[in-house]
Each structure stands twice: as C-alpha cells, then as structure tokens.
Tab-separated table of C-alpha atoms in Angstrom:
chain	number	residue	atom	x	y	z
Y	1	GLU	CA	-81.178	10.370	61.309
Y	2	ALA	CA	-81.540	13.465	63.528
Y	3	GLN	CA	-79.961	16.431	61.972
Y	4	VAL	CA	-79.839	20.227	61.019
Y	5	THR	CA	-79.323	20.834	57.328
Y	6	GLN	CA	-78.201	23.851	55.459
Y	7	ASN	CA	-78.177	24.838	51.759
Y	8	PRO	CA	-76.076	25.950	50.228
Y	9	ARG	CA	-72.688	25.077	51.817
Y	10	TYR	CA	-70.576	27.522	49.847
Y	11	LEU	CA	-71.710	30.616	48.158
Y	12	ILE	CA	-70.046	33.266	46.215
Y	13	THR	CA	-72.057	36.256	45.068
Y	14	VAL	CA	-71.800	39.951	44.678
Y	15	THR	CA	-72.776	42.903	46.520
Y	16	GLY	CA	-76.686	43.596	46.223
Y	17	LYS	CA	-77.695	40.447	44.864
Y	18	LYS	CA	-80.430	39.036	47.335
Y	19	LEU	CA	-79.814	35.241	48.362
Y	20	THR	CA	-81.340	32.963	50.790
Y	21	VAL	CA	-79.529	30.049	53.058
Y	22	THR	CA	-82.124	27.528	54.138
Y	23	CYS	CA	-82.148	25.715	57.223
Y	24	SER	CA	-84.091	22.499	58.279
Y	25	GLN	CA	-84.229	20.406	61.266
Y	26	ASN	CA	-86.104	17.049	61.570
Y	27	MET	CA	-86.071	16.791	65.257
Y	28	ASN	CA	-89.426	18.908	65.913
Y	29	HIS	CA	-87.473	21.601	67.764
Y	30	GLU	CA	-89.303	24.550	68.832
Y	31	TYR	CA	-86.093	26.800	69.030
Y	32	MET	CA	-84.037	27.634	66.089
Y	33	SER	CA	-81.353	30.280	65.690
Y	34	TRP	CA	-78.577	31.518	63.042
Y	35	TYR	CA	-75.138	32.480	64.014
Y	36	ARG	CA	-72.148	33.704	62.129
Y	37	GLN	CA	-68.632	32.793	62.829
Y	38	ASP	CA	-65.844	34.992	62.269
Y	39	PRO	CA	-62.082	34.775	63.305
Y	40	GLY	CA	-61.400	36.130	66.608
Y	41	LEU	CA	-64.878	36.755	67.555
Y	42	GLY	CA	-66.503	33.358	68.073
Y	43	LEU	CA	-69.782	32.679	67.048
Y	44	ARG	CA	-72.461	35.703	67.305
Y	45	GLN	CA	-76.319	35.257	67.265
Y	46	ILE	CA	-78.041	37.061	64.381
Y	47	TYR	CA	-81.794	36.066	64.660
Y	48	TYR	CA	-83.974	33.340	66.567
Y	49	SER	CA	-87.064	32.024	66.674
Y	50	MET	CA	-89.109	30.300	69.708
Y	51	ASN	CA	-91.771	28.820	67.477
Y	52	VAL	CA	-93.673	29.215	64.337
Y	53	GLU	CA	-94.307	33.010	63.414
Y	54	VAL	CA	-92.341	34.050	66.417
Y	55	THR	CA	-88.975	35.555	65.549
Y	56	ASP	CA	-86.459	38.141	67.312
Y	57	LYS	CA	-83.411	39.784	66.825
Y	58	GLY	CA	-80.045	38.558	68.255
Y	59	ASP	CA	-76.813	40.521	68.709
Y	60	VAL	CA	-76.016	41.133	65.098
Y	61	PRO	CA	-79.216	41.397	62.968
Y	62	GLU	CA	-78.369	44.401	60.732
Y	63	GLY	CA	-78.717	43.412	56.787
Y	64	TYR	CA	-80.581	40.027	57.563
Y	65	LYS	CA	-84.142	38.883	57.657
Y	66	VAL	CA	-85.657	35.461	58.739
Y	67	SER	CA	-88.842	33.694	58.538
Y	68	ARG	CA	-90.577	30.834	60.259
Y	69	LYS	CA	-93.496	29.773	58.591
Y	70	GLU	CA	-93.034	26.064	59.208
Y	71	LYS	CA	-91.642	24.408	62.547
Y	72	ARG	CA	-88.637	22.716	60.617
Y	73	ASN	CA	-87.660	25.461	58.381
Y	74	PHE	CA	-85.757	28.823	59.248
Y	75	PRO	CA	-84.241	30.568	56.308
Y	76	LEU	CA	-81.770	33.383	56.416
Y	77	ILE	CA	-82.429	36.269	53.911
Y	78	LEU	CA	-79.807	38.801	52.872
Y	79	GLU	CA	-81.971	41.274	50.989
Y	80	SER	CA	-78.751	43.521	49.590
Y	81	PRO	CA	-75.672	41.362	50.839
Y	82	SER	CA	-72.311	43.675	51.339
Y	83	PRO	CA	-68.794	42.366	51.699
Y	84	ASN	CA	-68.700	42.664	55.519
Y	85	GLN	CA	-71.394	39.760	55.633
Y	86	THR	CA	-68.803	37.440	54.201
Y	87	SER	CA	-68.486	34.993	56.846
Y	88	LEU	CA	-69.428	31.311	58.092
Y	89	TYR	CA	-73.183	30.773	59.273
Y	90	PHE	CA	-74.405	28.323	61.110
Y	91	CYS	CA	-78.173	27.328	61.948
Y	92	ALA	CA	-78.700	25.691	65.343
Y	93	SER	CA	-81.768	24.271	67.214
Y	94	SER	CA	-82.954	22.718	70.252
Y	95	LEU	CA	-86.184	21.113	71.411
Y	96	SER	CA	-87.300	24.075	73.573
Y	97	LEU	CA	-85.911	26.897	75.685
Y	98	LEU	CA	-85.778	24.516	78.703
Y	99	ARG	CA	-83.650	21.931	76.710
Y	100	GLU	CA	-80.672	24.064	76.378
Y	101	THR	CA	-78.210	21.629	74.046
Y	102	GLN	CA	-78.313	23.248	70.708
Y	103	TYR	CA	-77.572	21.420	67.530
Y	104	PHE	CA	-75.598	22.931	64.835
Y	105	GLY	CA	-75.781	22.568	61.077
Y	106	PRO	CA	-72.563	22.046	58.799
Y	107	GLY	CA	-72.395	25.641	57.994
Y	108	THR	CA	-72.753	27.945	54.777
Y	109	ARG	CA	-69.472	29.472	53.831
Y	110	LEU	CA	-70.417	32.848	52.002
Y	111	LEU	CA	-68.230	35.277	50.000
Y	112	VAL	CA	-69.739	38.861	49.074
Y	113	LEU	CA	-67.622	40.229	46.155
O	1	GLY	CA	-73.999	42.093	79.126
O	2	ASN	CA	-72.509	38.339	79.189
O	3	SER	CA	-68.985	37.662	77.600
O	4	VAL	CA	-66.976	34.447	77.564
O	5	THR	CA	-63.140	34.684	77.415
O	6	GLN	CA	-61.025	31.843	76.239
O	7	MET	CA	-56.994	31.453	76.475
O	8	GLU	CA	-55.244	32.750	73.210
O	9	GLY	CA	-54.519	29.948	71.032
O	10	PRO	CA	-53.477	28.212	68.975
O	11	VAL	CA	-52.291	25.362	71.402
O	12	THR	CA	-49.844	22.744	69.877
O	13	LEU	CA	-49.191	19.596	72.032
O	14	SER	CA	-47.777	16.188	71.432
O	15	GLU	CA	-50.034	13.019	71.696
O	16	GLU	CA	-50.654	12.030	75.256
O	17	ALA	CA	-49.752	15.300	76.818
O	18	PHE	CA	-52.240	16.992	79.303
O	19	LEU	CA	-54.718	19.565	77.851
O	20	THR	CA	-56.129	22.583	79.689
O	21	ILE	CA	-58.129	25.480	77.936
O	22	ASN	CA	-59.045	28.130	80.099
O	23	CYS	CA	-62.293	29.833	80.167
O	24	THR	CA	-63.713	32.687	82.253
O	25	TYR	CA	-67.276	34.400	81.956
O	26	THR	CA	-69.174	37.371	82.900
O	27	ALA	CA	-73.152	37.089	83.349
O	28	THR	CA	-75.799	38.932	85.269
O	29	GLY	CA	-77.574	35.774	86.079
O	30	TYR	CA	-77.154	31.961	86.608
O	31	PRO	CA	-75.920	30.744	83.256
O	32	SER	CA	-75.406	27.212	82.101
O	33	LEU	CA	-71.904	26.869	80.597
O	34	PHE	CA	-70.848	24.491	77.641
O	35	TRP	CA	-67.813	23.362	75.777
O	36	TYR	CA	-68.433	22.816	71.836
O	37	VAL	CA	-65.954	21.338	69.704
O	38	GLN	CA	-65.594	21.861	66.006
O	39	TYR	CA	-63.999	19.402	63.686
O	40	PRO	CA	-62.481	20.456	60.283
O	41	GLY	CA	-65.362	21.253	57.959
O	42	GLU	CA	-67.981	20.630	60.307
O	43	GLY	CA	-70.407	22.318	62.460
O	44	LEU	CA	-70.317	22.560	66.318
O	45	GLN	CA	-70.864	19.562	68.327
O	46	LEU	CA	-71.560	19.744	72.076
O	47	LEU	CA	-68.880	18.114	74.204
O	48	LEU	CA	-70.023	18.682	77.663
O	49	LYS	CA	-71.949	21.105	80.091
O	50	ALA	CA	-72.806	21.932	83.402
O	51	THR	CA	-75.933	23.706	84.745
O	52	LYS	CA	-75.057	24.741	88.140
O	53	ALA	CA	-72.149	25.720	90.281
O	54	ASP	CA	-69.669	22.702	91.157
O	55	ASP	CA	-71.242	20.812	88.420
O	56	LYS	CA	-68.535	18.680	86.709
O	57	GLY	CA	-69.386	18.062	82.688
O	58	SER	CA	-67.266	15.063	81.246
O	59	ASN	CA	-67.519	13.445	77.878
O	60	LYS	CA	-64.837	11.579	75.978
O	61	GLY	CA	-62.065	12.103	78.547
O	62	PHE	CA	-62.788	15.836	78.493
O	63	GLU	CA	-63.771	17.386	81.837
O	64	ALA	CA	-64.799	20.883	83.264
O	65	THR	CA	-66.032	22.179	86.386
O	66	TYR	CA	-68.500	25.043	87.133
O	67	ARG	CA	-66.519	27.397	89.140
O	68	LYS	CA	-68.863	30.133	90.134
O	69	GLU	CA	-66.316	31.806	92.958
O	70	THR	CA	-63.797	32.271	90.075
O	71	THR	CA	-66.320	32.491	87.102
O	72	SER	CA	-64.535	29.708	85.218
O	73	PHE	CA	-65.203	26.623	83.458
O	74	HIS	CA	-61.587	25.241	82.507
O	75	LEU	CA	-61.625	22.484	79.812
O	76	GLU	CA	-59.106	19.587	80.802
O	77	LYS	CA	-58.027	16.168	79.515
O	78	GLY	CA	-55.321	13.952	80.578
O	79	SER	CA	-54.089	12.648	77.459
O	80	VAL	CA	-54.930	14.029	74.063
O	81	GLN	CA	-54.804	12.043	70.825
O	82	VAL	CA	-54.407	13.510	67.356
O	83	SER	CA	-57.948	12.884	66.766
O	84	ASP	CA	-58.842	15.668	69.229
O	85	SER	CA	-57.251	18.345	66.961
O	86	ALA	CA	-60.438	20.813	66.521
O	87	VAL	CA	-61.389	24.158	67.573
O	88	TYR	CA	-62.854	24.384	71.133
O	89	PHE	CA	-65.498	26.799	72.092
O	90	CYS	CA	-66.441	27.872	75.566
O	91	ALA	CA	-70.010	29.236	75.777
O	92	LEU	CA	-72.742	30.090	78.143
O	93	SER	CA	-76.637	30.385	78.271
O	94	GLU	CA	-78.262	32.632	80.657
O	95	LYS	CA	-81.266	31.507	82.575
O	96	ALA	CA	-83.997	33.283	84.724
O	97	GLY	CA	-86.412	31.186	86.810
O	98	GLY	CA	-84.935	28.046	85.241
O	99	THR	CA	-85.890	28.880	81.790
O	100	SER	CA	-83.181	29.478	79.120
O	101	TYR	CA	-83.081	32.819	77.223
O	102	GLY	CA	-81.850	30.354	74.317
O	103	LYS	CA	-78.996	32.315	73.264
O	104	LEU	CA	-75.446	31.077	73.388
O	105	THR	CA	-72.675	33.364	74.074
O	106	PHE	CA	-69.373	32.118	72.629
O	107	GLY	CA	-65.773	32.682	73.368
O	108	GLN	CA	-63.455	33.462	70.465
O	109	GLY	CA	-62.285	29.598	70.022
O	110	THR	CA	-59.035	28.164	70.889
O	111	ILE	CA	-57.625	25.986	67.908
O	112	LEU	CA	-55.871	22.904	69.335
O	113	THR	CA	-53.510	20.792	67.112
O	114	VAL	CA	-52.073	17.354	68.535
O	115	HIS	CA	-49.094	15.906	66.705
O	116	PRO	CA	-48.190	12.278	66.835
C-alpha cells in the first residue's frame, strides 16, 4: 500500500530533550516536506527536500533540523525542544515538483512541557 | 507573499443541506488551487484541485471552480452527508514556468459538522 508513515504518533517530552520524528514514504517520491498545524493558522511549512541531500527552509524553520540521506526517509529533528513547538506535525511527499499532489502522513502530536 | 483566506467556521449543517465554504487567495504568480480534507485523527487527503483559471475540480460530489477574476476557489456540495464531517483546507501551490515551487500555502481550515 502506497503511504507516508510517521513515528511516533504521540509524544510528550520536556524542554531541551532532543527528539526525532521519523517520516518514511514507499512511493519513490522525490519531494518531501514537513508542516506544523496550529489552531487558526492552518498548516505552515517547516522544511522541504527536493531530493537526496537537497533540503531548504520553509516558512517556520527556527528550532528544527532535517536530513535527507535516503530518498524514502526525511526525519525532523528538534535539538532543544521548547513549549512553543507543541503542535501537530505532518510529513508530506509528492512524486516531483511537476506533480503537485502531496500525500500526507497521519500526523505526530507533540507536547513539550 | 502568498496567502489563503477561508470563511470562518465552524459550519454546522443538517444532512442533505447545501454546502459552501468560501476561499479566496492572494498570489503573485499563477497558482494551482487545492482543497484538502482532514477526517478526525487522520492526515490530510487531497479532495480536488484545479491548475488554471476556469478549471473545475470535482470529487465525491464536491466541486470548486478556479475564478481568477475574483481570486476565489469556493467549495460546494449539493447534499452533504454525516460522513462529510471533517476539517476542510483550501491551499495554493505557486508555479513559475510550469514548475511548482512545491510549497503548499494553506488557509486556516473550516470545521464542518453534519447532523443526521
């Protein structure tokens, strides 16, 4: 089944404790990105990657890192989480920039205390 | 910069009622327009899209027409069902020379609740 998977689905952590949210897609998609969803703000892009080893900042990159060492995986890293990073996070992928339809993972709900 | 504005929610309807969710956008280029739907506890799914002016996207009884003159992409359905209860997001993807920049700019989302 074609899908985007994220782990964990729920996470409670404390300020300053490094964490990684994994994202994997099995569709051989080139383009992957991370969004955060906050009430009243919709979804905002954090980082994106156009292919292996090619990443760039989105609209709200502060406090986040990403890497793209393999085509299928695009982990989101919070080196020192803070309470304002409490949010619902979505990973998305698309075949390429020419194929605009993006496929979303199920989401990761993060609470930073 | 680009932006998408959706009508304020939440929207509550009875089954078989007519649905309209308004969406207007601001973009410097020639965007593609999308409606995504998010069912409770799930990720977003593409509902429909339109890539150029006057295109109509349709799926599952939902429709939206790309109106460049009014910069709008309103979502409509003639008869809603309880199973349509979800959050609906309008979004745009800006393009240049036919190639998407990739990033989706979302509206704030509209919560739809349909009662039997």
